Coordinates of C-alpha atoms in Angstrom, one line a residue:
M16 CA -0.1 -0.2 -0.3
T17 CA 0.9 3.6 -0.5
M18 CA -0.2 7.2 0.4
D19 CA -1.9 7.6 -2.4
R20 CA -5.2 9.2 -2.8
I21 CA -8.0 7.8 -3.6
T22 CA -9.6 9.1 -7.2
P23 CA -12.8 10.1 -6.4
R24 CA -15.7 10.6 -9.3
R25 CA -15.2 13.2 -11.5
T26 CA -17.6 15.7 -11.3
R27 CA -20.1 16.0 -14.3
V28 CA -21.3 19.5 -15.5
G29 CA -23.6 19.7 -17.8
L30 CA -23.4 22.8 -20.9
V31 CA -25.9 24.3 -23.1
S32 CA -25.2 27.5 -25.0
G33 CA -27.9 30.1 -26.3
G34 CA -28.9 32.7 -28.4
L35 CA -32.4 34.2 -30.1
G36 CA -32.3 32.7 -33.5
A37 CA -34.0 35.6 -34.7
Y38 CA -30.8 37.8 -34.4
W39 CA -28.7 35.4 -37.1
P40 CA -30.2 36.1 -40.1
Q41 CA -30.2 39.9 -39.1
F42 CA -26.9 40.0 -38.4
P43 CA -24.4 37.2 -39.7
A44 CA -21.4 38.2 -38.1
L45 CA -23.0 37.5 -34.6
L46 CA -23.5 33.8 -34.4
P47 CA -20.0 32.7 -35.1
Q48 CA -18.6 35.0 -32.6
L49 CA -20.8 33.7 -29.8
E50 CA -20.4 30.4 -30.5
A51 CA -16.2 31.3 -30.6
S52 CA -17.1 32.3 -27.0
A53 CA -19.1 29.1 -26.4
R54 CA -16.2 27.1 -27.2
R55 CA -13.8 29.1 -24.8
V56 CA -16.0 28.7 -21.8
A57 CA -16.1 24.9 -22.4
S58 CA -12.7 25.0 -22.5
R59 CA -12.2 26.9 -19.2
L60 CA -14.2 24.3 -17.8
S61 CA -12.8 21.4 -18.6
E62 CA -9.3 22.7 -17.1
M63 CA -11.0 22.7 -13.8
D64 CA -10.9 19.1 -13.3
C65 CA -14.0 18.1 -14.3
E66 CA -16.3 16.3 -16.9
V67 CA -18.2 18.5 -19.4
I68 CA -20.9 17.3 -21.3
D69 CA -21.4 19.9 -23.7
A70 CA -25.1 19.5 -25.2
G71 CA -24.1 22.3 -28.1
F72 CA -25.5 25.6 -29.0
V73 CA -29.2 26.4 -28.8
S74 CA -31.4 28.9 -30.5
D75 CA -35.3 28.1 -30.0
A76 CA -37.4 26.0 -27.7
A77 CA -37.4 23.4 -29.4
E78 CA -33.4 23.3 -29.7
G79 CA -33.7 24.4 -25.7
A80 CA -35.9 21.0 -25.1
A81 CA -33.4 18.5 -27.3
A82 CA -30.5 19.5 -25.0
A83 CA -32.3 19.1 -22.0
E84 CA -32.7 15.8 -22.9
K85 CA -29.3 15.4 -23.7
L86 CA -28.9 16.8 -20.3
R87 CA -31.0 14.5 -18.6
V88 CA -30.0 11.2 -19.6
A89 CA -26.2 12.6 -18.8
G90 CA -26.5 12.4 -15.2
C91 CA -25.0 16.1 -14.6
D92 CA -24.1 17.2 -11.3
L93 CA -24.1 20.7 -12.3
I94 CA -25.6 22.2 -15.0
I95 CA -24.5 25.4 -16.9
G96 CA -26.6 27.5 -19.0
F97 CA -24.4 30.5 -20.9
L98 CA -26.0 33.2 -22.0
T99 CA -24.3 34.5 -24.9
T100 CA -26.7 37.2 -25.4
Y101 CA -30.8 38.0 -25.3
L102 CA -32.6 34.7 -25.8
T103 CA -36.2 33.4 -24.2
S104 CA -36.6 32.0 -20.4
S105 CA -38.8 28.8 -23.0
M106 CA -35.2 28.1 -24.5
L107 CA -33.9 27.0 -20.8
A108 CA -36.7 26.3 -18.6
P109 CA -36.7 22.5 -20.1
V110 CA -33.2 22.1 -19.0
A111 CA -33.6 23.6 -15.8
Q112 CA -36.9 21.3 -14.9
R113 CA -35.8 17.9 -16.2
S114 CA -32.0 17.4 -15.6
G115 CA -32.9 17.3 -11.4
A116 CA -29.2 18.9 -11.3
P117 CA -28.7 22.7 -9.8
V118 CA -28.2 25.1 -12.3
L119 CA -26.1 27.9 -13.0
L120 CA -26.4 30.9 -15.4
L121 CA -23.3 32.4 -16.6
N122 CA -23.4 35.7 -18.2
L123 CA -19.8 36.7 -19.7
Q124 CA -19.5 39.0 -22.4
P125 CA -16.5 39.3 -24.4
T126 CA -14.6 42.1 -23.1
E127 CA -14.8 44.3 -19.7
A128 CA -16.7 47.0 -22.0
M129 CA -18.2 48.1 -25.3
D130 CA -16.3 50.4 -27.5
H131 CA -18.9 53.0 -27.6
E132 CA -18.1 54.5 -30.8
S133 CA -17.8 51.5 -33.0
F134 CA -20.3 48.9 -31.7
D135 CA -23.3 49.0 -34.3
T136 CA -26.0 46.7 -33.1
G137 CA -25.0 43.4 -34.1
A138 CA -21.7 44.0 -31.8
W139 CA -23.7 45.5 -29.4
L140 CA -25.4 42.0 -29.2
A141 CA -22.8 39.9 -28.3
Y142 CA -22.7 42.0 -25.0
C143 CA -26.4 41.5 -24.3
G144 CA -26.2 38.2 -21.9
V145 CA -27.0 40.4 -19.7
C146 CA -30.6 41.6 -20.9
P147 CA -31.8 38.0 -19.8
L148 CA -30.7 37.6 -16.8
P149 CA -33.6 39.4 -14.6
E150 CA -36.3 37.2 -17.1
M151 CA -34.4 34.1 -16.3
A152 CA -34.6 34.3 -12.4
N153 CA -38.3 35.2 -12.3
A154 CA -39.4 32.4 -14.4
F155 CA -36.9 29.9 -12.9
R156 CA -38.5 30.6 -9.5
R157 CA -42.0 30.6 -11.0
L158 CA -41.2 27.3 -12.0
G159 CA -39.3 26.1 -8.9
V160 CA -36.1 26.1 -9.8
E161 CA -33.7 28.0 -7.7
F162 CA -31.7 30.8 -9.3
R163 CA -28.1 31.3 -9.3
S164 CA -25.7 33.5 -11.4
V165 CA -22.2 34.7 -12.2
S166 CA -21.6 37.6 -14.5
G167 CA -18.8 38.9 -15.6
Y168 CA -16.5 38.7 -19.2
L169 CA -14.4 36.0 -20.8
E170 CA -11.4 36.6 -18.9
D171 CA -12.2 37.9 -16.1
A172 CA -11.0 35.7 -13.3
R173 CA -13.1 36.9 -10.6
A174 CA -16.1 35.6 -12.4
W175 CA -14.2 32.1 -13.1
T176 CA -13.6 32.2 -9.0
R177 CA -17.0 32.1 -8.6
I178 CA -17.5 29.7 -11.3
E179 CA -14.9 27.1 -9.8
R180 CA -16.3 27.8 -6.5
W181 CA -19.9 26.5 -7.9
I182 CA -17.9 23.6 -9.6
K183 CA -16.0 22.3 -6.6
A184 CA -19.5 22.8 -4.6
A185 CA -21.2 20.9 -6.9
G186 CA -19.0 17.7 -6.3
V187 CA -19.9 18.1 -2.7
R188 CA -23.3 18.0 -3.4
A189 CA -22.4 14.2 -6.2
A190 CA -19.9 13.2 -3.1
L191 CA -22.4 13.0 -0.8
R192 CA -25.7 11.9 -3.3
H193 CA -23.2 9.0 -4.0
G194 CA -21.4 8.1 -1.2
R195 CA -21.6 5.3 1.3
H196 CA -21.0 5.7 4.4
G197 CA -20.0 3.4 7.2
L198 CA -21.4 3.7 10.6
L199 CA -19.6 1.0 12.6
G200 CA -20.3 0.0 16.6
H201 CA -22.4 1.7 18.7
L202 CA -23.1 5.3 20.0
Y203 CA -20.4 6.5 22.1
P204 CA -23.1 6.1 25.6
G205 CA -24.1 9.6 27.0
M206 CA -23.5 11.6 23.8
M207 CA -27.1 12.9 22.8
D208 CA -25.7 16.0 20.4
V209 CA -23.9 13.2 17.6
S210 CA -26.6 10.7 17.6
T211 CA -27.9 10.7 14.5
D212 CA -30.8 8.9 12.4
P213 CA -29.3 7.5 9.4
T214 CA -32.3 7.9 7.0
L215 CA -32.0 11.7 7.6
V216 CA -28.7 11.5 5.8
S217 CA -30.0 9.8 2.7
A218 CA -33.5 11.8 2.8
Q219 CA -31.7 15.0 3.4
L220 CA -28.3 14.6 1.6
G221 CA -28.5 11.6 -0.6
G222 CA -26.2 8.4 -0.6
H223 CA -26.2 5.4 1.5
V224 CA -25.3 4.5 5.3
E225 CA -24.6 1.2 5.6
I226 CA -24.4 0.0 9.1
L227 CA -21.7 -2.3 10.0
E228 CA -20.5 -4.3 13.4
I229 CA -17.3 -4.7 15.1
D230 CA -17.4 -8.1 14.0
D231 CA -16.9 -7.2 10.2
L232 CA -13.7 -5.6 11.5
R233 CA -13.0 -8.2 13.6
V234 CA -12.8 -11.2 11.4
R235 CA -10.8 -9.0 8.8
V236 CA -8.3 -8.6 11.4
E237 CA -7.7 -12.5 11.9
K238 CA -7.5 -12.6 8.3
V239 CA -4.3 -10.3 7.9
T240 CA -0.9 -11.8 7.9
E241 CA 2.5 -11.2 9.5
E242 CA 4.1 -9.9 6.1
E243 CA 0.8 -7.6 5.4
T244 CA 1.3 -6.3 9.0
A245 CA 5.3 -6.0 8.8
A246 CA 4.9 -4.0 5.8
R247 CA 1.8 -1.6 7.4
V248 CA 4.6 -0.8 10.3
A249 CA 7.3 -0.3 7.9
L250 CA 5.0 2.4 5.8
A251 CA 3.9 3.9 9.3
R252 CA 7.4 4.4 9.7
E253 CA 7.6 6.3 6.8
V254 CA 4.4 8.7 7.6
F255 CA 5.3 9.3 10.8
T256 CA 7.6 9.8 13.4
V257 CA 7.8 7.0 15.9
D258 CA 7.9 8.2 19.5
E259 CA 9.8 6.3 21.9
S260 CA 6.7 5.8 23.5
V261 CA 5.5 3.2 21.0
V262 CA 5.3 -0.3 22.5
D263 CA 6.1 -2.3 19.6
E264 CA 3.2 -4.8 20.0
D265 CA 0.7 -1.8 20.2
F266 CA 2.3 -0.7 17.3
S267 CA 2.0 -4.0 15.1
W268 CA -1.6 -4.3 16.5
G269 CA -2.1 -0.9 15.0
A270 CA -1.2 -2.0 11.8
R271 CA -2.9 -5.1 11.8
V272 CA -5.9 -3.5 12.4
S273 CA -5.3 -0.6 9.7
V274 CA -4.8 -3.4 6.9
A275 CA -8.4 -4.7 8.3
L276 CA -9.6 -1.5 7.9
D277 CA -8.3 -0.8 4.4
R278 CA -10.1 -4.2 3.3
L279 CA -13.5 -3.3 5.1
V280 CA -13.1 0.3 3.4
A281 CA -12.6 -1.5 -0.2
D282 CA -15.5 -4.9 0.6
F283 CA -17.8 -2.6 1.7
S284 CA -17.2 0.3 -1.0
L285 CA -17.2 3.1 1.8
D286 CA -16.3 7.1 1.1
S287 CA -16.7 7.5 4.9
L288 CA -16.3 5.6 8.3
A289 CA -17.4 6.8 11.4
Y290 CA -17.2 4.1 14.6
Y291 CA -16.9 3.7 18.1
H292 CA -16.8 0.3 20.2
R293 CA -16.3 0.1 24.3
G294 CA -15.6 -3.4 24.8
L295 CA -14.5 -5.1 28.4
D296 CA -11.4 -6.0 30.1
G297 CA -9.1 -6.3 27.2
E298 CA -11.2 -8.9 25.2
T299 CA -10.8 -9.1 21.6
H300 CA -13.6 -6.1 20.4
E301 CA -12.2 -3.6 22.4
R302 CA -8.4 -4.2 21.4
V303 CA -10.2 -3.8 17.8
G304 CA -11.6 -1.3 18.9
A305 CA -8.8 0.5 20.8
G306 CA -6.6 -0.2 17.5
F307 CA -8.3 2.1 14.6
I308 CA -6.5 5.3 15.0
L309 CA -3.4 4.1 12.7
G310 CA -5.4 2.7 10.7
A311 CA -8.2 5.5 10.9
S312 CA -5.1 8.5 10.0
L313 CA -4.4 7.1 6.8
L314 CA -7.7 6.0 5.6
T315 CA -8.6 10.2 5.9
A316 CA -5.5 11.3 4.5
R317 CA -6.2 8.7 1.3
G318 CA -9.6 11.2 1.4
I319 CA -11.7 8.5 3.4
P320 CA -12.9 10.0 6.6
A321 CA -12.4 7.7 9.3
V322 CA -13.8 8.7 12.9
G323 CA -14.4 8.0 16.3
E324 CA -17.5 8.4 18.6
Y325 CA -19.4 7.0 16.1
E326 CA -19.4 10.7 15.1
L327 CA -21.3 10.2 11.6
R328 CA -22.2 13.6 11.0
T329 CA -18.6 15.2 11.7
S330 CA -17.4 12.5 9.0
L331 CA -19.6 14.0 6.6
A332 CA -18.4 17.3 7.4
M333 CA -15.1 15.8 7.2
L334 CA -15.8 14.8 3.7
V335 CA -17.0 17.9 2.6
M336 CA -13.8 20.1 3.7
D337 CA -11.4 16.7 1.6
R338 CA -13.6 17.7 -1.2
L339 CA -13.0 21.1 -1.0
G340 CA -9.3 20.3 -0.7
A341 CA -9.2 21.9 2.8
G342 CA -8.4 18.4 4.6
G343 CA -10.4 18.5 7.5
S344 CA -9.2 17.0 11.0
F345 CA -11.6 15.7 13.9
T346 CA -11.6 18.1 16.1
E347 CA -13.0 19.4 19.6
L348 CA -12.8 21.8 22.3
Q349 CA -9.6 21.8 24.2
A350 CA -9.1 24.6 26.0
L351 CA -8.9 28.8 25.9
N352 CA -6.0 30.4 26.2
F353 CA -6.4 33.8 27.3
R354 CA -3.0 35.2 27.6
D355 CA -2.6 34.5 24.3
G356 CA -5.9 34.9 22.6
V357 CA -6.5 31.9 20.9
V358 CA -8.8 28.7 20.9
E359 CA -7.2 25.3 21.9
M360 CA -8.9 22.6 19.8
G361 CA -8.1 19.2 18.4
H362 CA -8.5 15.6 19.4
D363 CA -7.7 12.4 20.7
G364 CA -7.6 9.5 17.9
P365 CA -7.6 9.9 13.7
A366 CA -6.2 13.1 11.9
H367 CA -5.9 13.9 8.7
L368 CA -2.1 13.8 8.4
G369 CA -2.3 15.7 5.1
I370 CA -3.1 19.1 6.6
S371 CA 0.3 18.2 9.6
A372 CA 1.8 21.2 9.9
R373 CA 5.0 18.4 10.4
K374 CA 5.7 15.0 10.0
P375 CA 3.0 13.9 12.1
L376 CA 4.2 12.0 15.6
L377 CA 3.3 8.3 16.8
R378 CA 2.6 8.5 20.6
G379 CA 2.3 5.0 22.9
L380 CA -0.7 5.6 25.1
G381 CA -1.4 3.1 28.2
V382 CA -4.5 4.5 28.3
Y383 CA -7.3 6.1 26.2
H384 CA -9.0 8.8 28.4
G385 CA -12.2 8.3 28.4
K386 CA -12.4 5.1 26.2
R387 CA -11.4 1.2 27.0
G388 CA -7.9 0.1 25.4
W389 CA -4.8 1.2 25.0
G390 CA -2.2 1.6 21.8
V391 CA -0.4 4.0 19.5
S392 CA -2.0 7.4 18.8
V393 CA -1.5 10.5 16.5
E394 CA 0.1 13.9 17.6
F395 CA 0.0 17.2 15.1
D396 CA -0.6 20.5 15.0
V397 CA -2.8 21.8 11.5
K398 CA -0.6 23.9 8.9
H399 CA -0.4 27.6 10.6
G400 CA -2.7 29.8 8.6
P401 CA -6.0 30.5 7.8
V402 CA -8.3 28.1 8.6
T403 CA -12.3 26.9 8.6
L404 CA -14.1 24.6 11.1
C405 CA -17.0 23.5 9.4
G406 CA -19.7 20.9 11.2
L407 CA -22.9 19.2 10.0
G408 CA -25.3 20.4 13.0
Q409 CA -29.2 19.2 13.5
R410 CA -31.9 21.2 14.9
R411 CA -35.0 20.1 17.0
D412 CA -37.3 19.2 13.7
G413 CA -34.6 16.8 12.4
T414 CA -32.9 19.3 9.2
F415 CA -29.6 19.7 9.1
T416 CA -27.3 22.7 8.9
L417 CA -24.3 23.8 8.1
I418 CA -21.5 25.6 10.8
A419 CA -19.0 27.6 10.2
S420 CA -15.8 29.6 11.2
E421 CA -12.6 30.9 10.2
G422 CA -9.8 31.8 12.4
T423 CA -6.1 31.5 11.8
V424 CA -4.0 28.6 14.0
V425 CA -0.8 30.3 15.2
P426 CA 2.4 29.0 16.5
G427 CA 2.8 28.1 20.0
P428 CA 3.3 25.2 23.4
L429 CA 1.0 22.7 22.4
L430 CA 0.1 19.5 24.9
R431 CA 2.9 16.2 24.3
I432 CA -0.4 13.5 24.9
G433 CA -0.9 11.9 21.6
N434 CA -3.8 14.1 20.6
T435 CA -3.7 16.4 18.0
T436 CA -4.0 19.8 18.6
S437 CA -4.0 23.3 17.6
R438 CA -4.2 27.2 18.8
V439 CA -6.7 29.2 16.6
D440 CA -6.9 32.6 16.5
F441 CA -10.2 33.9 15.8
G442 CA -9.5 37.6 16.0
C443 CA -11.4 38.5 19.6
D444 CA -11.5 37.1 22.6
P445 CA -11.5 33.5 23.0
G446 CA -14.2 33.1 26.0
E447 CA -16.7 35.4 23.5
W448 CA -16.4 33.3 20.4
T449 CA -16.5 29.9 22.3
D450 CA -19.9 31.7 23.9
A451 CA -20.8 32.0 19.9
W452 CA -19.5 28.9 18.2
S453 CA -21.4 26.9 20.8
A454 CA -25.0 28.9 20.6
S455 CA -24.6 28.3 16.8
G456 CA -25.9 24.5 17.5
I457 CA -23.2 22.7 16.5
A458 CA -22.6 19.6 18.2
H459 CA -18.8 18.9 20.3
H460 CA -17.4 17.9 16.9
W461 CA -16.1 19.6 14.1
A462 CA -13.9 19.6 10.9
L463 CA -11.0 21.8 11.1
G464 CA -9.3 21.8 7.7
T465 CA -7.1 24.8 6.4
G466 CA -7.8 27.7 4.2
H467 CA -10.8 30.4 4.3
R468 CA -13.3 28.1 2.5
V469 CA -16.5 30.3 4.1
A470 CA -17.5 31.3 0.4
E471 CA -17.2 27.9 -0.8
L472 CA -19.3 26.2 1.9
T473 CA -21.9 29.1 0.8
A474 CA -22.3 27.5 -2.4
V475 CA -21.9 24.2 -1.4
A476 CA -25.1 24.6 1.2
D477 CA -26.8 26.3 -1.5
L478 CA -26.6 23.2 -3.6
L479 CA -27.4 21.0 -0.4
G480 CA -30.6 23.1 0.4
L481 CA -29.0 23.6 3.8
E482 CA -28.4 27.1 6.0
L483 CA -25.5 27.8 6.6
T484 CA -24.2 29.6 10.3
V485 CA -21.4 31.7 10.1
V486 CA -19.6 32.4 13.6
R487 CA -17.5 35.5 13.2
P488 CA -16.0 37.4 15.7

């Protein structure tokens, strides 16, 4: 095995471009110019790590209906309608209605501004994609279709940043809709905030929750060979700095469970995993439950979030952050530092190794606080710089919400107890931020990822139909 990331399903983007066919005989040079702009948009989209299904250029409602059918059967994650000039809403209405995918309209004129001295009517019409935008918004709302758009010009970097944001959000939506999420073991006793009805996940986000038992992993652990265990130990020595506190027997056990976890994920085609098992008095199930941390961290680094304490919603939040390119590590509050003005946060157990500030440490622990068992645990600090917290909250009526806050990880003293720990500066009093964060409806776990991602999460929340709460200083 290597530490290569999994290759996620490519985001499938449908594209239809159009203009009013009545213009073509009136202004013969117009259509070739607009078609060239459409090719440029298709080219730029294809550079964004997505599969583009181009339904071509439509000039009337009949051609719009034909494009709608092509995009419907293509199973797109996002439909982009490029308004090259004025066109009637009837030309794009079937595209918006039939696909079942969210729709983004583009109004990208050829350049920053017209040359008013030299332009005639035909030249102006190439800049007239802005004209039908309010019409589309009105018609879409009356049809029950959510409206969203990006306006700019063909080589407008700001516009393309916004477009890419929507494509990334569509990829997150697709990862959830097509995802298979493992739920292994049982709820950590008493954690009412993390309890989640799996049916709500399928109902609101799509995808499938696979219910697993500790024996599904135990039988796979028993089949791992000594050679496979030794190979995993060798890999772990490459990935981690191994502290002298690590006991060889515990290291080998963690490696053995790691190999079995890989098989479990492959056998059930999982995209994420949340687990917890208590066990008793050192029996096999307790040892299996205690042996997750190494393998879960390696899986998370490869793009398959694996988290403890049966935290299904946080494993999904981590998947969101991972697909945005932010990593996303299992996190909770640890302490407040009023002297330095920072909030210290992290978690014992599995972590996203891809966002560690340095080579992560593997530390041996004789006891896991609050849990049964013993073994090896991961210790690191998230990369210093801008970060975003993202959690999936749940209201009293069962609806999910996205909750986020942006801060900065700063250097300073950290505990050395086999936990991930980061010092996050939110630009305000840490006590005031903590009170606002706790009042947001967040559970006591969330994903911590790199970069400021609220703009991207705003697009994600829109496509998922979720409310986004942002806790700011």
